[in-house]
Amino acid sequence: MTSDVLAHGMLTTHSQMLSSRARILIIDDDELNLHAIKTVLEDIADVVLASSGEEALRHLLKGEFAVILLDVYMPGMDGYETAQLIRAREQTKRIPIIFLSAINKEVEHLIRGYAMGAVDYVFKPVEPIVLQSKVAVFVDLFMMRREIQLKALQEQQLRDANLHANADRLRAELELLKAEQRQSAIIESLPIVLYLEGLDTSPRVPNFVSGNFQALTGFTLEEVAAEPSLWIDRVHPDDLRRVSAALAIRQEGHGYAVEYRWRTADGQYRHFLDQAVLLRDAQGNPLEYAGTLLDITDRKELESQLLHVRKMDALGQITGGIAHDFNNLLGAILGGLEMLELRVPMSPEQRKLFGTTRRAAEQGTALVTRLLAFARKQKLQPASIDMAVFSAAATQLLEHTLGGMVMVEWHVQEDLWHPYADEGQLELALMNLAINARDAMPEGGTIQVACRNAQGGRFGLAEGDYVVLAVTDSGCGISPDDLERVTEPFFTTKSVGKGTGLGLSMVYGFAQQSGGTVRIHSRLGEGTTVEIWLPRATQPPKSTIAPPPATVAGTPTAEAEAQHVLLVDDHDGVRMTTTILLEELGYRVTAIPDGVQAVSLSNQELDDVDVLISDYAMPLMSGSEIIRQLRAKRSTLPAIIITGHADAIANIPDSVPVLNKPFTLAQLQQAIASVEAQHAVAAAR
């Protein structure tokens, strides 16, 4: 009777365990991440959430889990410490751990994670289908292990059971077979090969491969084994030294991860990510390497496309700035030519030559509208950079790119080291940061660019010397929720159509590829600082180029007794030629170079002004802001905006016409007459 009761109890326990679902433990200090991942996985198994390592350990005391998803970076106890404690407990040390990470993809972080017991890494933002596939494998394995354990218990307690026990066993075997087939199908569908390789295999030939090895490489394992040098011989020559260095580190008993190009059987090069960890026995003795070979060709091509798109966008910004400068220069040239034509008597031959010169300048204005951006693909070519020379060249480039409403100030530490990086890519990275800073300050301002020496050994950087280039704005800042994601591709805080979301991700990728990193500090309403950390060069720059000489300011002409025009333009040549044109028309002109002087005029001085003519894009204050502030003192002030910008301008006050540079004497006279007539009609109402 007792035996029957015991058997019945065992059968009941067996039935209850079979009916319960597997459980997944998700550990993340971000509540939004927890619920997002729960939504993806709750159809696969029961999901238990923990917001810290301590809470997770308490859950682990109460039951078993099929798999643990663990965020790497958490306040207090981080993911690595939590994983170490999980592995230290006998009850939990065999639970698979998948690390979640939003930033760190460096080799040392991956290897550290695997050393702590991780079976995989998943990078945020998580792709739902990929995460479901990965987790489903471990849930299936957990359920299979449970089935096997329960089957053994059933056989032990109910050895003499009848056909019902045999049916259960057959069902368990069929489920196990289905799970194995499903797992095999998942691996076969991914561009990845799992392999085992001996410790001292040279040339390298794996002992075992799983997945579709032939589809990935074009060769069978037998072909590789028959020709041991085949693998290393087909590595791209430019990558061979790096691969050899990684294999040499492997011989010292370390894990490794290396990217390289490999020529497949069809003669095409594919990008592979080859990484492995060292397996050890219970006594800690090394056994063999367990690794993965992942085809990342599509990712590399996408990275190249993203770089090209952003480069073209940046060159478009440059084109607009160059067009603005050309229009200013052409405005000064055409204005001067028109004055010469009016004031200097010329013979027919001289007038013919004069007309040819003027037509050439006019053709230049048409050429500005057809400026094309040019770009080409290139690999990184790091070298020692002289930051004094770089800052001078970059300042000229940024002046063309940023427009007239933003100024750039450099602060370079004395005895600054030389960074080791690709100078062209650093220039592009600086341009991206400067454009972001400009967009964060729509009313204009100053961008601070500071360079200093620093020491590594933090932020995931290796020990050593680094040069830090920091770009600071006083704009709107970035919210804490967005700060973690700003380096993700396609994530942008700008409005639709105002940004691609690729700028900071490219800066981050460039810094990482150069052996450095990016640090971002921001507070809402106070501004943002983005730091690019680059390793110090071991050699001085090969050559230096002197910075261009400073320009000489022009001198405005004397005033005449007539209607009074207040002219505001920061370009010396345009200000001088426009003054001459206005005086030729009989106006008395006061010409000043910036808006600060304009808005500081007294009410008495402002009452003496008949027409205000202001450039649009200027440092410190735009033409639109000048008009708004002066009209706050005198609401009926007639005003005209002149501009040489290729881009559309915005925020123009009411009843203010826009005159594009370069303009002729007749166009200037017509604009003034039009605005005076408009204000005369308004005053008569």
XYZ file of C-alpha atoms in Angstrom:
685
model
C 0.000 0.000 0.000
C 2.840 2.355 0.914
C 4.609 1.557 -2.370
C 1.433 2.372 -4.336
C 1.053 5.696 -2.531
C 4.709 6.577 -3.200
C 4.364 5.685 -6.860
C 1.218 7.781 -7.137
C 2.991 10.733 -5.492
C 5.925 10.448 -7.879
C 3.558 10.377 -10.833
C 1.802 13.485 -9.535
C 5.113 15.356 -9.104
C 6.179 14.291 -12.568
C 2.930 15.558 -14.078
C 3.193 18.936 -12.303
C 6.772 19.535 -13.450
C 5.935 18.654 -17.029
C 3.038 21.123 -17.074
C 5.086 24.055 -15.705
C 6.781 26.392 -18.151
C 10.444 27.217 -18.159
C 11.426 30.497 -16.520
C 13.688 33.251 -17.811
C 15.380 35.758 -15.494
C 15.974 39.247 -16.950
C 18.260 41.599 -14.991
C 18.415 45.286 -16.042
C 18.291 48.519 -14.063
C 16.260 50.184 -16.859
C 12.548 49.441 -16.339
C 11.741 50.188 -19.987
C 14.319 47.643 -21.159
C 12.923 45.046 -18.741
C 9.377 45.310 -20.036
C 10.437 45.540 -23.680
C 12.441 42.294 -23.447
C 9.663 40.652 -21.432
C 7.213 41.388 -24.257
C 9.573 39.733 -26.753
C 10.127 36.563 -24.683
C 6.921 35.947 -22.715
C 5.542 33.640 -25.429
C 8.579 31.379 -25.033
C 8.639 31.019 -21.243
C 7.611 32.662 -17.979
C 9.610 35.846 -17.439
C 10.889 37.001 -14.045
C 12.243 40.578 -13.801
C 14.974 41.940 -11.544
C 16.256 45.516 -11.500
C 19.552 44.775 -9.695
C 22.049 41.997 -9.066
C 20.943 41.643 -5.445
C 17.296 41.163 -6.434
C 18.325 38.618 -9.054
C 20.244 36.536 -6.499
C 17.145 36.440 -4.303
C 15.087 35.112 -7.207
C 17.721 32.450 -7.877
C 17.302 31.153 -4.325
C 13.618 30.466 -4.965
C 13.763 28.347 -8.128
C 15.563 27.378 -11.286
C 15.762 29.222 -14.588
C 16.386 28.134 -18.154
C 18.501 31.176 -19.049
C 19.556 34.518 -17.555
C 19.681 37.786 -19.577
C 22.044 40.107 -17.722
C 22.752 43.805 -18.390
C 26.492 44.536 -18.248
C 26.338 48.026 -16.751
C 24.212 48.584 -13.648
C 24.695 50.795 -10.611
C 26.017 49.043 -7.554
C 26.697 45.427 -8.510
C 27.380 45.360 -12.264
C 26.768 42.475 -14.659
C 30.260 41.008 -14.334
C 30.055 40.812 -10.515
C 26.559 39.355 -10.672
C 27.677 36.694 -13.157
C 30.639 35.805 -10.963
C 28.373 35.245 -7.944
C 25.957 33.161 -10.015
C 28.814 30.964 -11.232
C 30.114 30.576 -7.682
C 26.930 28.840 -6.441
C 26.554 25.138 -7.105
C 22.803 25.477 -7.687
C 23.128 28.196 -10.347
C 26.547 27.807 -11.957
C 25.217 25.884 -14.980
C 22.476 28.363 -15.909
C 23.347 29.938 -19.300
C 24.000 33.689 -19.122
C 23.473 36.043 -22.066
C 25.007 39.467 -21.541
C 23.107 42.580 -22.720
C 25.190 45.617 -23.647
C 24.374 48.989 -25.212
C 27.920 50.253 -25.799
C 30.907 47.984 -25.214
C 31.800 45.837 -28.205
C 35.539 45.826 -27.585
C 37.384 42.548 -27.575
C 38.463 42.826 -23.945
C 34.884 43.307 -22.765
C 33.650 40.366 -24.821
C 36.419 38.114 -23.534
C 35.812 39.265 -19.958
C 32.141 38.416 -20.356
C 32.916 34.935 -21.657
C 35.430 34.437 -18.849
C 32.674 35.257 -16.353
C 30.539 32.495 -17.817
C 28.590 34.178 -20.607
C 27.447 31.983 -23.461
C 26.540 34.874 -25.735
C 26.403 38.657 -26.108
C 23.363 40.590 -27.374
C 23.792 44.268 -28.196
C 21.104 46.865 -27.665
C 18.847 47.790 -29.371
C 17.754 44.146 -29.381
C 16.448 42.552 -32.585
C 13.341 40.621 -31.360
C 13.600 37.695 -33.821
C 17.312 37.172 -33.101
C 16.759 37.338 -29.326
C 13.803 34.921 -29.506
C 15.879 32.470 -31.538
C 18.831 32.602 -29.150
C 16.699 32.266 -26.009
C 14.480 29.547 -27.528
C 17.529 27.307 -27.956
C 18.380 27.494 -24.259
C 14.733 27.102 -23.214
C 14.490 24.013 -25.394
C 17.706 22.628 -23.916
C 16.423 23.339 -20.407
C 13.144 21.620 -21.127
C 14.979 18.672 -22.637
C 17.212 18.372 -19.583
C 14.158 18.522 -17.362
C 12.457 15.862 -19.439
C 15.477 13.592 -19.194
C 15.751 14.088 -15.440
C 12.069 13.385 -14.956
C 12.249 10.351 -17.227
C 15.092 8.931 -15.162
C 13.142 9.564 -11.962
C 10.107 7.885 -13.417
C 12.119 4.833 -14.484
C 13.698 4.562 -11.062
C 10.437 4.822 -9.118
C 8.139 3.089 -11.579
C 10.398 0.501 -13.165
C 7.551 -1.979 -13.210
C 5.027 0.421 -14.684
C 3.023 -0.634 -17.718
C 2.620 0.701 -21.254
C 1.802 4.195 -19.999
C 5.394 4.702 -18.860
C 6.687 3.434 -22.207
C 4.408 5.887 -24.032
C 5.724 8.776 -21.942
C 9.278 7.790 -22.724
C 8.571 7.603 -26.432
C 6.899 11.017 -26.319
C 9.888 12.530 -24.513
C 12.262 11.078 -27.102
C 10.195 12.515 -29.933
C 10.146 15.934 -28.280
C 13.903 15.741 -27.801
C 14.365 14.879 -31.450
C 12.172 17.804 -32.510
C 14.094 20.183 -30.268
C 17.421 18.977 -31.693
C 16.120 19.399 -35.221
C 14.871 22.895 -34.408
C 18.200 23.849 -32.867
C 20.071 22.486 -35.875
C 17.793 24.409 -38.244
C 18.408 27.643 -36.350
C 22.177 27.228 -36.536
C 22.031 26.256 -40.203
C 20.017 29.410 -41.030
C 22.509 31.819 -39.415
C 25.716 33.075 -41.110
C 27.760 31.511 -38.337
C 29.879 28.415 -37.803
C 30.694 26.890 -34.409
C 34.028 25.117 -34.224
C 36.393 23.285 -31.891
C 40.116 23.558 -32.480
C 43.142 22.039 -30.799
C 45.553 24.005 -28.668
C 48.652 23.720 -30.833
C 47.124 23.220 -34.268
C 49.404 24.797 -36.875
C 48.413 25.433 -39.585
C 44.976 25.796 -38.086
C 42.440 23.072 -38.903
C 39.319 22.649 -36.739
C 38.494 19.281 -35.189
C 34.768 19.906 -35.444
C 32.446 22.393 -37.156
C 28.688 22.861 -36.971
C 26.437 24.981 -39.081
C 26.663 25.392 -42.820
C 30.444 25.587 -43.127
C 30.446 24.983 -46.866
C 27.849 27.682 -47.551
C 29.952 30.170 -45.577
C 33.345 29.373 -47.103
C 32.705 27.365 -50.251
C 34.878 24.529 -48.892
C 34.121 21.340 -46.992
C 35.899 20.521 -43.753
C 37.571 17.603 -45.542
C 39.059 19.965 -48.141
C 40.480 22.197 -45.400
C 41.901 19.181 -43.570
C 43.495 17.886 -46.782
C 45.266 21.228 -47.351
C 46.186 22.586 -43.879
C 47.642 25.878 -45.177
C 44.460 26.700 -47.103
C 42.947 28.833 -44.350
C 45.872 31.123 -43.671
C 46.749 31.367 -47.378
C 43.330 32.841 -48.182
C 43.463 35.620 -45.554
C 43.674 39.060 -47.200
C 47.350 40.171 -47.336
C 46.530 43.474 -45.595
C 44.933 41.573 -42.678
C 47.506 38.792 -42.384
C 49.709 40.507 -39.803
C 46.731 41.250 -37.558
C 45.453 37.676 -37.787
C 48.920 36.286 -37.050
C 49.174 38.532 -33.990
C 45.819 37.287 -32.702
C 46.840 33.661 -33.175
C 50.104 34.356 -31.365
C 48.159 35.689 -28.371
C 46.042 32.555 -28.513
C 49.145 30.425 -28.087
C 49.652 32.098 -24.704
C 46.364 30.578 -23.515
C 44.142 33.618 -24.026
C 40.878 33.936 -25.888
C 40.813 36.126 -28.972
C 38.555 37.959 -31.409
C 39.727 39.301 -34.761
C 38.063 40.648 -37.906
C 39.590 39.909 -41.291
C 38.823 39.365 -44.955
C 38.946 35.825 -46.305
C 38.789 34.697 -49.942
C 36.057 32.090 -50.382
C 36.004 29.361 -53.010
C 34.332 31.676 -55.566
C 37.250 34.130 -55.313
C 35.296 36.807 -53.434
C 36.500 38.272 -50.152
C 34.099 38.036 -47.203
C 34.487 39.789 -43.836
C 34.679 37.306 -40.946
C 34.583 37.872 -37.189
C 36.606 35.012 -35.717
C 36.469 34.664 -31.922
C 37.119 31.863 -29.492
C 37.576 31.092 -25.811
C 39.757 28.496 -24.131
C 37.968 25.508 -22.622
C 39.422 23.904 -19.489
C 38.746 20.683 -17.605
C 37.644 20.412 -13.974
C 41.261 20.761 -12.816
C 41.773 23.938 -14.858
C 43.926 22.328 -17.518
C 43.426 23.708 -21.064
C 41.559 21.375 -23.408
C 40.765 23.122 -26.688
C 39.344 26.290 -28.189
C 35.607 26.737 -28.745
C 34.889 29.463 -31.237
C 32.518 31.043 -33.697
C 33.123 32.225 -37.243
C 30.580 34.931 -38.152
C 30.102 36.428 -41.615
C 29.881 40.212 -41.072
C 30.199 41.249 -44.724
C 26.743 42.830 -44.828
C 27.497 44.830 -41.691
C 30.779 46.101 -43.129
C 29.077 47.164 -46.345
C 26.407 48.982 -44.355
C 29.068 50.791 -42.316
C 30.723 51.893 -45.552
C 27.398 53.162 -46.897
C 26.669 55.062 -43.682
C 30.093 56.716 -43.830
C 29.472 57.769 -47.420
C 26.016 59.182 -46.653
C 27.289 61.254 -43.742
C 30.309 62.453 -45.703
C 28.079 63.635 -48.532
C 25.840 65.418 -46.039
C 28.860 67.155 -44.505
C 30.159 68.153 -47.945
C 26.728 69.589 -48.679
C 27.114 71.791 -45.605
C 30.530 72.906 -46.874
C 29.086 73.721 -50.288
C 26.505 76.030 -48.730
C 29.205 77.827 -46.764
C 31.469 78.173 -49.785
C 28.570 79.511 -51.850
C 27.981 82.147 -49.145
C 31.626 83.261 -49.249
C 31.730 83.274 -53.038
C 28.585 85.374 -53.164
C 30.147 87.900 -50.790
C 33.311 88.057 -52.902
C 31.377 88.332 -56.142
C 29.159 90.998 -54.593
C 32.204 93.102 -53.779
C 33.664 92.537 -57.279
C 30.470 93.325 -59.184
C 29.725 96.337 -56.997
C 33.202 97.711 -57.609
C 32.918 97.091 -61.354
C 29.598 98.907 -61.481
C 31.060 101.931 -59.704
C 34.029 101.986 -62.078
C 31.666 101.848 -65.037
C 29.702 104.820 -63.691
C 32.645 106.977 -62.628
C 35.532 106.198 -65.047
C 35.293 107.245 -68.714
C 36.400 104.414 -71.002
C 37.203 104.027 -74.677
C 35.214 101.472 -76.738
C 38.046 98.927 -76.447
C 38.280 99.450 -72.703
C 34.491 99.182 -72.326
C 34.545 95.909 -74.300
C 37.232 94.485 -72.005
C 35.330 95.819 -69.001
C 32.146 94.076 -70.178
C 34.012 90.793 -70.605
C 35.307 91.056 -67.039
C 31.854 91.799 -65.663
C 30.278 88.900 -67.564
C 32.947 86.560 -66.155
C 32.053 87.681 -62.617
C 28.360 87.220 -63.374
C 29.078 83.717 -64.660
C 30.733 83.069 -61.312
C 27.414 83.713 -59.582
C 25.808 81.062 -61.785
C 28.667 78.656 -61.056
C 28.013 78.953 -57.320
C 24.584 77.406 -57.799
C 26.138 74.336 -59.497
C 28.775 73.449 -56.895
C 28.865 69.663 -56.527
C 29.923 67.605 -53.533
C 32.694 65.157 -54.279
C 33.668 62.212 -52.063
C 35.487 58.913 -52.411
C 35.841 55.788 -50.236
C 39.041 55.372 -48.319
C 40.482 53.262 -45.560
C 41.762 54.834 -42.386
C 45.305 56.119 -42.805
C 46.412 57.011 -39.270
C 49.411 59.233 -38.809
C 50.844 61.719 -36.337
C 48.837 64.982 -36.445
C 50.138 68.460 -35.628
C 47.118 69.962 -33.851
C 48.320 73.539 -34.372
C 48.273 73.052 -38.139
C 45.074 70.996 -37.935
C 43.235 73.678 -35.937
C 44.133 76.383 -38.454
C 42.922 74.313 -41.422
C 39.816 73.089 -39.587
C 38.858 76.644 -38.605
C 38.726 77.691 -42.256
C 36.652 74.613 -43.118
C 34.242 75.201 -40.228
C 33.769 78.855 -41.137
C 32.504 77.754 -44.556
C 30.317 75.035 -43.050
C 28.727 76.697 -40.031
C 27.624 80.004 -41.515
C 28.021 83.428 -39.995
C 25.974 83.034 -36.816
C 28.427 80.746 -35.009
C 32.039 81.366 -34.035
C 34.683 78.748 -33.207
C 37.248 79.274 -30.438
C 40.231 76.945 -29.962
C 41.973 76.314 -26.641
C 45.067 74.148 -27.139
C 47.128 73.038 -24.137
C 50.798 73.987 -24.188
C 53.118 71.090 -25.070
C 50.152 69.202 -26.501
C 51.009 65.694 -27.685
C 50.351 64.616 -31.263
C 47.367 62.266 -31.668
C 47.662 59.189 -33.899
C 44.627 59.059 -36.207
C 43.389 59.550 -39.759
C 43.494 63.326 -40.199
C 40.721 63.397 -42.814
C 38.400 61.329 -40.644
C 39.223 63.454 -37.584
C 38.352 66.531 -39.638
C 35.039 64.911 -40.616
C 34.351 63.934 -36.992
C 35.043 67.496 -35.833
C 32.737 68.815 -38.555
C 29.944 66.474 -37.438
C 30.295 67.637 -33.831
C 30.436 71.292 -34.863
C 27.302 70.964 -37.016
C 25.490 69.307 -34.099
C 26.641 72.124 -31.823
C 25.474 74.734 -34.343
C 22.049 73.059 -34.619
C 21.774 73.100 -30.809
C 22.225 76.913 -30.883
C 19.664 78.170 -33.447
C 20.194 81.793 -32.371
C 23.965 81.526 -32.828
C 26.792 81.454 -30.320
C 30.319 80.201 -29.783
C 31.636 76.651 -30.107
C 34.596 75.917 -27.835
C 37.139 73.371 -29.143
C 39.683 72.378 -26.479
C 42.660 70.006 -26.811
C 44.493 68.506 -23.836
C 46.710 65.594 -22.791
C 45.217 62.755 -20.737
C 45.960 59.303 -19.323
C 44.073 56.105 -20.212
C 43.226 53.162 -17.995
C 39.562 54.214 -17.703
C 36.403 54.340 -19.791
C 37.436 50.985 -21.238
C 40.715 52.394 -22.595
C 44.070 50.689 -22.302
C 46.778 52.247 -20.162
C 48.792 54.913 -21.955
C 48.856 58.493 -23.231
C 45.918 60.044 -25.065
C 45.025 63.365 -26.690
C 41.492 64.621 -25.986
C 39.634 66.917 -28.407
C 36.518 68.357 -26.712
C 33.754 70.257 -28.542
C 31.474 72.304 -26.256
C 28.318 74.252 -27.064
C 25.935 76.296 -24.933
C 22.814 74.917 -26.598
C 19.745 73.008 -25.521
C 21.570 69.940 -24.162
C 20.542 66.269 -24.265
C 18.149 64.563 -21.862
C 19.518 61.720 -19.662
C 17.180 59.231 -21.385
C 18.580 60.118 -24.809
C 22.219 60.433 -23.742
C 22.831 56.664 -23.736
C 21.417 56.281 -27.262
C 22.920 59.232 -29.101
C 25.760 57.095 -30.500
C 23.333 54.568 -31.970
C 22.932 54.755 -35.764
C 19.766 56.513 -36.940
C 18.899 57.796 -33.464
C 18.514 61.578 -33.491
C 17.036 64.178 -31.182
C 16.450 66.552 -34.095
C 13.097 67.045 -35.781
C 12.156 65.116 -38.920
C 14.271 66.167 -41.899
C 16.873 67.940 -39.747
C 19.300 65.063 -39.212
C 20.149 61.506 -40.226
C 21.120 60.286 -36.753
C 24.504 59.153 -38.068
C 26.844 61.918 -36.902
C 27.652 60.794 -33.377
C 27.571 57.112 -34.297
C 30.257 57.775 -36.906
C 32.322 59.822 -34.452
C 32.059 56.971 -31.932
C 33.007 54.351 -34.534
C 35.964 56.437 -35.737
C 37.258 56.885 -32.192
C 36.867 53.171 -31.414
C 38.592 52.132 -34.637
C 41.434 54.548 -33.868
C 42.028 52.937 -30.467
C 40.220 55.621 -28.485
C 36.707 56.366 -27.314
C 34.029 59.064 -27.060
C 32.736 60.619 -23.845
C 29.596 62.811 -23.762
C 28.607 65.200 -20.967
C 25.349 67.148 -21.236
C 22.762 68.971 -19.145
C 19.402 70.149 -20.444
C 19.397 73.871 -21.073
C 23.122 74.237 -20.363
C 24.872 72.635 -23.324
C 26.858 69.588 -24.352
C 30.512 68.558 -24.426
C 31.654 65.695 -26.662
C 35.190 64.408 -26.104
C 37.149 62.388 -28.666
C 39.968 60.405 -27.005
C 42.753 59.419 -29.419
C 46.016 57.577 -28.676
C 49.247 59.556 -28.592
C 51.542 59.210 -31.612
C 55.009 57.776 -31.042
C 56.536 59.855 -33.867
C 56.303 63.582 -34.683
C 54.317 64.728 -37.747
C 56.151 64.429 -41.051
C 55.547 68.021 -42.118
C 53.834 71.210 -41.021
C 52.054 73.938 -42.947
C 51.876 77.526 -41.710
C 48.386 78.873 -41.017
C 46.985 81.375 -43.517
C 47.583 85.095 -42.846
C 44.857 87.139 -41.265
C 42.713 89.334 -43.478
C 42.913 93.142 -43.327
C 39.707 94.978 -42.477
C 38.315 97.528 -44.922
C 37.476 101.146 -44.109
C 33.950 102.581 -44.559
C 33.610 105.866 -46.490
C 32.545 109.212 -45.063
C 28.885 110.190 -44.699
C 27.058 112.526 -47.092
C 24.113 114.832 -46.471
C 21.020 112.867 -47.703
C 18.609 110.210 -46.498
C 20.324 108.158 -43.817
C 20.973 104.403 -44.334
C 22.287 102.216 -41.499
C 24.318 99.380 -43.123
C 25.323 96.298 -41.035
C 27.595 93.677 -42.684
C 30.519 91.722 -41.218
C 32.238 91.243 -44.612
C 34.639 94.145 -45.155
C 34.564 94.067 -48.961
C 30.774 93.849 -49.214
C 30.347 96.574 -46.595
C 32.686 98.911 -48.486
C 31.228 98.345 -51.984
C 27.647 98.550 -50.703
C 28.511 101.836 -49.016
C 29.851 103.181 -52.327
C 26.720 102.015 -54.166
C 24.465 103.720 -51.616
C 26.467 106.952 -51.779
C 26.265 106.805 -55.563
C 22.491 106.730 -55.146
C 22.709 109.848 -52.955
C 22.259 108.280 -49.506
C 24.144 109.185 -46.357
C 25.570 105.915 -44.965
C 26.605 104.681 -41.522
C 28.370 101.322 -41.986
C 29.090 99.049 -38.988
C 30.439 95.453 -38.891
C 28.141 93.742 -36.351
C 24.725 93.763 -34.730
C 25.963 94.575 -31.225
C 26.904 98.094 -32.337
C 23.604 98.448 -34.177
C 21.350 97.606 -31.231
C 23.424 99.822 -28.920
C 22.416 102.973 -30.874
C 20.535 105.506 -28.787
C 16.909 106.377 -29.549
C 18.024 109.730 -30.948
C 20.536 108.078 -33.286
C 17.953 105.514 -34.360
C 15.369 108.197 -35.144
C 17.852 109.678 -37.642
C 17.933 106.381 -39.629
C 15.648 106.222 -42.681
C 16.406 102.636 -43.816
C 18.204 99.698 -42.162
C 20.101 97.310 -44.473
C 21.533 94.260 -42.669
C 23.368 91.086 -43.661
C 21.567 87.933 -42.490
C 24.297 85.567 -41.218
C 26.766 87.243 -38.855
C 28.548 86.245 -35.624
C 27.005 87.282 -32.320
C 23.658 88.377 -33.807
C 21.738 87.593 -37.001
C 20.159 90.226 -39.235
C 16.695 89.055 -38.197
C 17.512 89.591 -34.519
C 18.942 93.056 -35.236
C 15.692 94.093 -36.941
C 13.567 92.674 -34.106
C 15.538 94.512 -31.417
C 15.634 97.836 -33.281
C 11.912 97.627 -34.101
C 11.270 97.119 -30.397
C 12.544 100.711 -30.087
C 11.068 102.002 -33.360
C 8.329 99.774 -34.794
C 8.065 101.580 -38.172
C 11.752 101.268 -39.109
C 12.051 100.239 -42.828
C 14.494 97.337 -43.190
C 16.081 95.131 -45.869
C 17.917 91.809 -45.417
C 20.859 91.098 -47.750
C 22.335 87.590 -47.874
C 24.833 85.496 -49.759
C 23.789 82.195 -48.183
C 22.985 79.302 -50.492
C 20.662 77.777 -47.873
C 17.172 79.129 -47.280
C 16.940 81.658 -44.462
C 14.158 81.739 -41.901
C 12.616 83.872 -39.143
C 12.510 87.009 -41.283
C 10.356 89.725 -39.625
C 7.234 90.973 -41.389
C 7.494 93.445 -44.297
C 11.244 92.861 -44.703
C 12.358 92.026 -48.282
C 15.404 89.824 -48.922
C 18.014 90.959 -51.482
C 20.387 88.192 -52.575
C 24.093 88.868 -53.081
C 25.569 89.811 -55.467
C 23.196 92.622 -56.429
C 23.435 95.530 -58.876
C 23.004 99.234 -58.274
C 19.567 99.120 -59.886
C 18.461 96.176 -57.737
C 19.621 97.934 -54.572
C 17.809 101.145 -55.564
C 14.643 99.209 -56.398
C 14.707 97.379 -53.031
C 15.072 100.638 -51.086
C 12.339 102.328 -53.106
C 10.037 99.356 -52.582
C 10.440 99.233 -48.818
C 10.067 103.021 -48.476
C 6.888 102.945 -50.556
C 5.531 100.073 -48.490
C 6.093 101.947 -45.235
C 4.655 105.154 -46.698
C 1.421 103.333 -47.548
C 1.301 101.782 -44.060
C 1.830 105.184 -42.418
C -0.971 106.770 -44.462
C -3.565 104.265 -43.220
